[in-house]
mmCIF file of C-alpha atoms in Angstrom:
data_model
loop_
_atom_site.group_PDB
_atom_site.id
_atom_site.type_symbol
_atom_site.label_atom_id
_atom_site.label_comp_id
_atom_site.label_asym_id
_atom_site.label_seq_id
_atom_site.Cartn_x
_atom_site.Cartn_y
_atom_site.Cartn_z
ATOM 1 C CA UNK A 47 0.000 0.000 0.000
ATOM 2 C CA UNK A 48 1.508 3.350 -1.308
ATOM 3 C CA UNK A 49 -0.106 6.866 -0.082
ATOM 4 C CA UNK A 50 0.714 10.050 -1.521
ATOM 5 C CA UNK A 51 1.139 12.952 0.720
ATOM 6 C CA UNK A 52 0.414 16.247 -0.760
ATOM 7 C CA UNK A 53 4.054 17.428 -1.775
ATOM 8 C CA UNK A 54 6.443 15.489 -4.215
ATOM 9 C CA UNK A 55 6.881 12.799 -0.889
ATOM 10 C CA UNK A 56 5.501 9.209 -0.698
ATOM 11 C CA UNK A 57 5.541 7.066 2.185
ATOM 12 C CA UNK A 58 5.355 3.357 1.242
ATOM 13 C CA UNK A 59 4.347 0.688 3.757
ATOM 14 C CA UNK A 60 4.583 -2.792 3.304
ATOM 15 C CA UNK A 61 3.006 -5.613 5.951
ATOM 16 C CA UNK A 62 5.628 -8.093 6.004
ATOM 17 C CA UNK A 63 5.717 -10.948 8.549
ATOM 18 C CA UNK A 64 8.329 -11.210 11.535
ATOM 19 C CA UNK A 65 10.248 -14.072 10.165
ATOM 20 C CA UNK A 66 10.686 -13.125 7.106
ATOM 21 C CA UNK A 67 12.478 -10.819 5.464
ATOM 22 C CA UNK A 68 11.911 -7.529 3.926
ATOM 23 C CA UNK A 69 11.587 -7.765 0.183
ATOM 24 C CA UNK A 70 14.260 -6.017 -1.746
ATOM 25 C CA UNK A 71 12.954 -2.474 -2.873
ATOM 26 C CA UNK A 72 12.820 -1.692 -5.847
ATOM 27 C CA UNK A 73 12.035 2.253 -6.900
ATOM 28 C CA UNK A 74 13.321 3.810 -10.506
ATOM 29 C CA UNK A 75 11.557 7.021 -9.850
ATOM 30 C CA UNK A 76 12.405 7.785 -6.579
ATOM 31 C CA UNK A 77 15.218 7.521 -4.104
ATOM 32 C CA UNK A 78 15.624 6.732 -1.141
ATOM 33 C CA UNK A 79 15.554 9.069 1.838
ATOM 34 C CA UNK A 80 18.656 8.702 4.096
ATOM 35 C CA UNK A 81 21.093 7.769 1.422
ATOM 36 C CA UNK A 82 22.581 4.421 0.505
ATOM 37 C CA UNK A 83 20.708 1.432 -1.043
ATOM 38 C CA UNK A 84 19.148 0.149 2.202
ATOM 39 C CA UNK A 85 17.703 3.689 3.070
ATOM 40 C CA UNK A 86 15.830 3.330 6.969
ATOM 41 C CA UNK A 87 12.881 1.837 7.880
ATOM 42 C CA UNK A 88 10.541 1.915 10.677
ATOM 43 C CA UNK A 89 9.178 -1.197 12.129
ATOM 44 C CA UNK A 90 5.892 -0.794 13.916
ATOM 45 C CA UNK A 91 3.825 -3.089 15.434
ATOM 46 C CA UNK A 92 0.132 -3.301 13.431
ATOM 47 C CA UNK A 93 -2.810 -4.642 15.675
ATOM 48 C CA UNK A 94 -2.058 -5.087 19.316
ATOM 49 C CA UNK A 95 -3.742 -3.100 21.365
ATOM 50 C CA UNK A 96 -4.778 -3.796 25.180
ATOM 51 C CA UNK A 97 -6.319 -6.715 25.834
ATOM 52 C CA UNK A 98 -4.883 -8.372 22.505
ATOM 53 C CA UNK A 99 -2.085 -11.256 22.612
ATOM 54 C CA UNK A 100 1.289 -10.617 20.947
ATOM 55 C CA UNK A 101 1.496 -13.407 19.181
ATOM 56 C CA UNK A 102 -1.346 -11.431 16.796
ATOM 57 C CA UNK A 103 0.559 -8.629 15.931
ATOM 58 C CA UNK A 104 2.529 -8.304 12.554
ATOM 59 C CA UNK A 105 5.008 -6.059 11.399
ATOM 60 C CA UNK A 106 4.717 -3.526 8.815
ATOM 61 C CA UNK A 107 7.735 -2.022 6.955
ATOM 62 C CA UNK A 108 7.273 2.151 6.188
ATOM 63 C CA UNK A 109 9.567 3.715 3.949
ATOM 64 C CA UNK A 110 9.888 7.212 2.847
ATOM 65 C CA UNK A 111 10.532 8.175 -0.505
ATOM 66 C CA UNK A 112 11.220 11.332 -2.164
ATOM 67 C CA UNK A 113 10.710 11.973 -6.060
ATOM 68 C CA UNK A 114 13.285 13.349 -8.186
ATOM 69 C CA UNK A 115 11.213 16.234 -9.413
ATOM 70 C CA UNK A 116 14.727 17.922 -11.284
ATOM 71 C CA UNK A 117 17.817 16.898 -12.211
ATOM 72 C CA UNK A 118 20.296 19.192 -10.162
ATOM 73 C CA UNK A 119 21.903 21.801 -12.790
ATOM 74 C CA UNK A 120 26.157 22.718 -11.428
ATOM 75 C CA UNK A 121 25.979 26.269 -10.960
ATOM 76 C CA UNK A 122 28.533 28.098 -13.181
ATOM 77 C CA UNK A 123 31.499 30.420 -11.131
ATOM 78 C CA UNK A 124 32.051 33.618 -11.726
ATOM 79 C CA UNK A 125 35.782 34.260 -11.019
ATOM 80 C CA UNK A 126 36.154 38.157 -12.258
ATOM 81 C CA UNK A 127 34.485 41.102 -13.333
ATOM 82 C CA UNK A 128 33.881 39.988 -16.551
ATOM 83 C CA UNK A 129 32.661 37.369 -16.306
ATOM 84 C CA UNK A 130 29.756 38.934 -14.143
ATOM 85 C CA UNK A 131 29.316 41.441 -16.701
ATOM 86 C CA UNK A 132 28.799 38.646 -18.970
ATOM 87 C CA UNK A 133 26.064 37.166 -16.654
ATOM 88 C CA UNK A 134 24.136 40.373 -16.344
ATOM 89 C CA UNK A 135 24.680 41.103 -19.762
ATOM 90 C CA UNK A 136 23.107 37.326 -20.872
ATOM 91 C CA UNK A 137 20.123 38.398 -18.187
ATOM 92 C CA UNK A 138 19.210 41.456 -19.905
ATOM 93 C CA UNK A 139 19.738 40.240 -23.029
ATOM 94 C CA UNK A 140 17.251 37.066 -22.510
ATOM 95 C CA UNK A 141 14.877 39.325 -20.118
ATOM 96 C CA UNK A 142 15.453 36.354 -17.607
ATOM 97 C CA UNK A 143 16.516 36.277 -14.029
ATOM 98 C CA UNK A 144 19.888 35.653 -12.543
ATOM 99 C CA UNK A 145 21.086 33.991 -9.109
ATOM 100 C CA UNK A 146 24.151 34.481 -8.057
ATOM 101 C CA UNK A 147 25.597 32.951 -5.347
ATOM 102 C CA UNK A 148 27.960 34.720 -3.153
ATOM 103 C CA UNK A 149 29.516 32.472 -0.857
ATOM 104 C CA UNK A 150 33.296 31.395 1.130
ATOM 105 C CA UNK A 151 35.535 28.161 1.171
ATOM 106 C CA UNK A 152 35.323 28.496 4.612
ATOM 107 C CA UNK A 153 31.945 28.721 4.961
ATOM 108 C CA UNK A 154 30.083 26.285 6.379
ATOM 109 C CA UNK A 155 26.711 27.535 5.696
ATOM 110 C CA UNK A 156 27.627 28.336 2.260
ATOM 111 C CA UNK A 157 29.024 24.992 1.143
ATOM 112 C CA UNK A 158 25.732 23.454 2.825
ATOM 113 C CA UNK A 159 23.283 25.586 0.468
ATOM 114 C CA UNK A 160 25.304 25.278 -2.586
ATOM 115 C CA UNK A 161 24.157 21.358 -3.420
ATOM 116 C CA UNK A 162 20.344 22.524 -2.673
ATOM 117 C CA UNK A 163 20.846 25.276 -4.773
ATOM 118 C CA UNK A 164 21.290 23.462 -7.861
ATOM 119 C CA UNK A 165 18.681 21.247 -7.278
ATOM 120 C CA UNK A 166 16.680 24.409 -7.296
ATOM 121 C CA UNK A 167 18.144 25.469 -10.335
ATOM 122 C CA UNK A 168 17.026 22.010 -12.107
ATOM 123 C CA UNK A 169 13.553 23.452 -11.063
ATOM 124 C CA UNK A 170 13.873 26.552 -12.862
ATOM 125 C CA UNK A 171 15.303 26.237 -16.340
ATOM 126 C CA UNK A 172 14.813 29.343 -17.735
ATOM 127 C CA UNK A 173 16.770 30.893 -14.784
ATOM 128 C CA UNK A 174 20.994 30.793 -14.703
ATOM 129 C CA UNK A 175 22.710 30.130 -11.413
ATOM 130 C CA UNK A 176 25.865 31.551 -10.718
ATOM 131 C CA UNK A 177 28.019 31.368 -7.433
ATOM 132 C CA UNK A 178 31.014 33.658 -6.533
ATOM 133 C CA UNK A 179 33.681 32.738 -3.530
ATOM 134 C CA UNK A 180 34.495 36.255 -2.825
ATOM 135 C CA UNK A 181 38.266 35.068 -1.220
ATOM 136 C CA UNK A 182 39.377 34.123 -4.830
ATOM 137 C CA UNK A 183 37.556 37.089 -6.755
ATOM 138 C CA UNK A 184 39.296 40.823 -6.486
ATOM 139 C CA UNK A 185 37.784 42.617 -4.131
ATOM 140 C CA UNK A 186 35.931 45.238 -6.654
ATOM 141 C CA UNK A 187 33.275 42.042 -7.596
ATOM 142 C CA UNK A 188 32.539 41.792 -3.918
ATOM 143 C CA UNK A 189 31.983 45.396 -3.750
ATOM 144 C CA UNK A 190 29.648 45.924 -6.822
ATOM 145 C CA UNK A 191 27.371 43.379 -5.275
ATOM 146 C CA UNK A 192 27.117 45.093 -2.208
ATOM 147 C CA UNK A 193 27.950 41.756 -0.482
ATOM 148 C CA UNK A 194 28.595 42.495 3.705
ATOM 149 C CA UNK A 195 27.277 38.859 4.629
ATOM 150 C CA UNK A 196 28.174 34.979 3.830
ATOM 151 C CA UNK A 197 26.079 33.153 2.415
ATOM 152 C CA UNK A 198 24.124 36.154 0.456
ATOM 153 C CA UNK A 199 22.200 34.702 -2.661
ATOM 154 C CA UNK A 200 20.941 37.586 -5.106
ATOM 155 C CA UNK A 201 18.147 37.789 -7.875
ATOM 156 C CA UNK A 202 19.608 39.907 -11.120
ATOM 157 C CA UNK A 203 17.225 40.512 -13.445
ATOM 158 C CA UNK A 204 18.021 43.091 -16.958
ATOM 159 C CA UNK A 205 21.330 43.713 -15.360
ATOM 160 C CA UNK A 206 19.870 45.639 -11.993
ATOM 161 C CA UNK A 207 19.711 43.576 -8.596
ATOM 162 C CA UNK A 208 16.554 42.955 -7.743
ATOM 163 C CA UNK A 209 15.662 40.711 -4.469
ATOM 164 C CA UNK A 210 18.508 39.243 -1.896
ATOM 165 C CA UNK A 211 18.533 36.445 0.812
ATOM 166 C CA UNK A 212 21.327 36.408 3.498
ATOM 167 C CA UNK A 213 21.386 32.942 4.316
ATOM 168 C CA UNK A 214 21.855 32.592 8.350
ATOM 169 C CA UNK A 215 19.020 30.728 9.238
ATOM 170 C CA UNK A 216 17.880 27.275 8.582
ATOM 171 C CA UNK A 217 18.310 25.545 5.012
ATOM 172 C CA UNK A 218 14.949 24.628 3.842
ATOM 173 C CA UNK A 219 13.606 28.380 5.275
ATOM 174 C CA UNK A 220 16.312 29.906 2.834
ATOM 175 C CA UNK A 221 15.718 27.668 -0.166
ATOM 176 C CA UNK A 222 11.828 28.869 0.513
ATOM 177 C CA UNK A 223 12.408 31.945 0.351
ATOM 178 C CA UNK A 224 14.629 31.744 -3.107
ATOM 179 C CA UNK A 225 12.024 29.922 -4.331
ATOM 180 C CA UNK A 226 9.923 33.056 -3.687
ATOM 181 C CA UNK A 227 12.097 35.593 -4.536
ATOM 182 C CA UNK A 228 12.101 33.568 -8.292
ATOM 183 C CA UNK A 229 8.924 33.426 -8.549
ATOM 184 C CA UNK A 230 8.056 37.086 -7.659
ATOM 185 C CA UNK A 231 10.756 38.394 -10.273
ATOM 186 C CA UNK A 232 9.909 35.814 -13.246
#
């Protein structure tokens, strides 16, 4: 028995009996939440209830699965002035938006958003993602985006910033509100 929750999750439960083992899974569209092959499970006890014997109860299997909804899209660096001029230049020139990443080696935060980035930017094709580590950039890139705070991820759009994020708070809240900062400047 599959059931479908409302977002791009499914949680799949299978009754298996206590002896026996789990069948091997078996999913081409989705993977696996928790990495690896095996992925976790949780065991729960169906039936069995007060006044019930335990020899009634049987175990059912519930696995989580997640979708691949986009194929995650490497975000291109920008490494000098040109090439950022180039980026703005392909945004106004395409009337599309622009992402750019500003971010640090040394960051902790910012190497943690960069992976969920691109999966966001497999989610929006039309839209280019760009990221910038400001210690290997001269200092004049760093300045024309205004950057004061690590992670910072800006919206471009026809060569003028638009909409910004500073990214010091939890993952998923900051890869919301990108999400909404796209879709408000489409």
């Amino acid at each position: 028995m599959a059931l479908l929750a409302p977002s791009p999750r499914a949680l799949c439960v299978r009754e298996v009996a206590a002896a026996a083992a789990p069948p091997p899974h078996s999913s081409a569209a989705c993977s696996n939440v928790g990495g690896g092959a095996a992925g976790r499970a949780l065991w729960v006890w169906n039936g069995g209830g007060r006044g019930r014997r335990r020899e009634r109860r049987e175990r059912v299997r519930a696995e989580a699965y997640f979708w691949d909804v986009s194929k995650p899209v490497e975000m291109e660096e920008i490494d000098s002035m040109e090439k950022l001029d180039e980026a703005l230049r392909w945004s106004v020139e395409n009337n599309q938006a622009v992402i750019i990443d500003w971010m640090a080696s040394w960051c902790r935060k910012c190497i943690y958003l960069k992976p969920r980035l691109e999966k966001i930017a497999g989610e929006y094709p039309g839209v280019r993602f760009y990221f910038v580590d400001v210690n290997k950039v001269p200092q004049a890139v760093v300045k024309r985006g205004n950057i004061t705070k690590m992670p910072t991820i800006q919206l471009w759009k026809d060569g003028e910033w638009k909409a910004e994020v500073i990214g010091g708070h939890k993952a998923w809240l900051v890869m919301d509100e990108v999400r909404e900062m796209i879709q408000k400047n489409k």
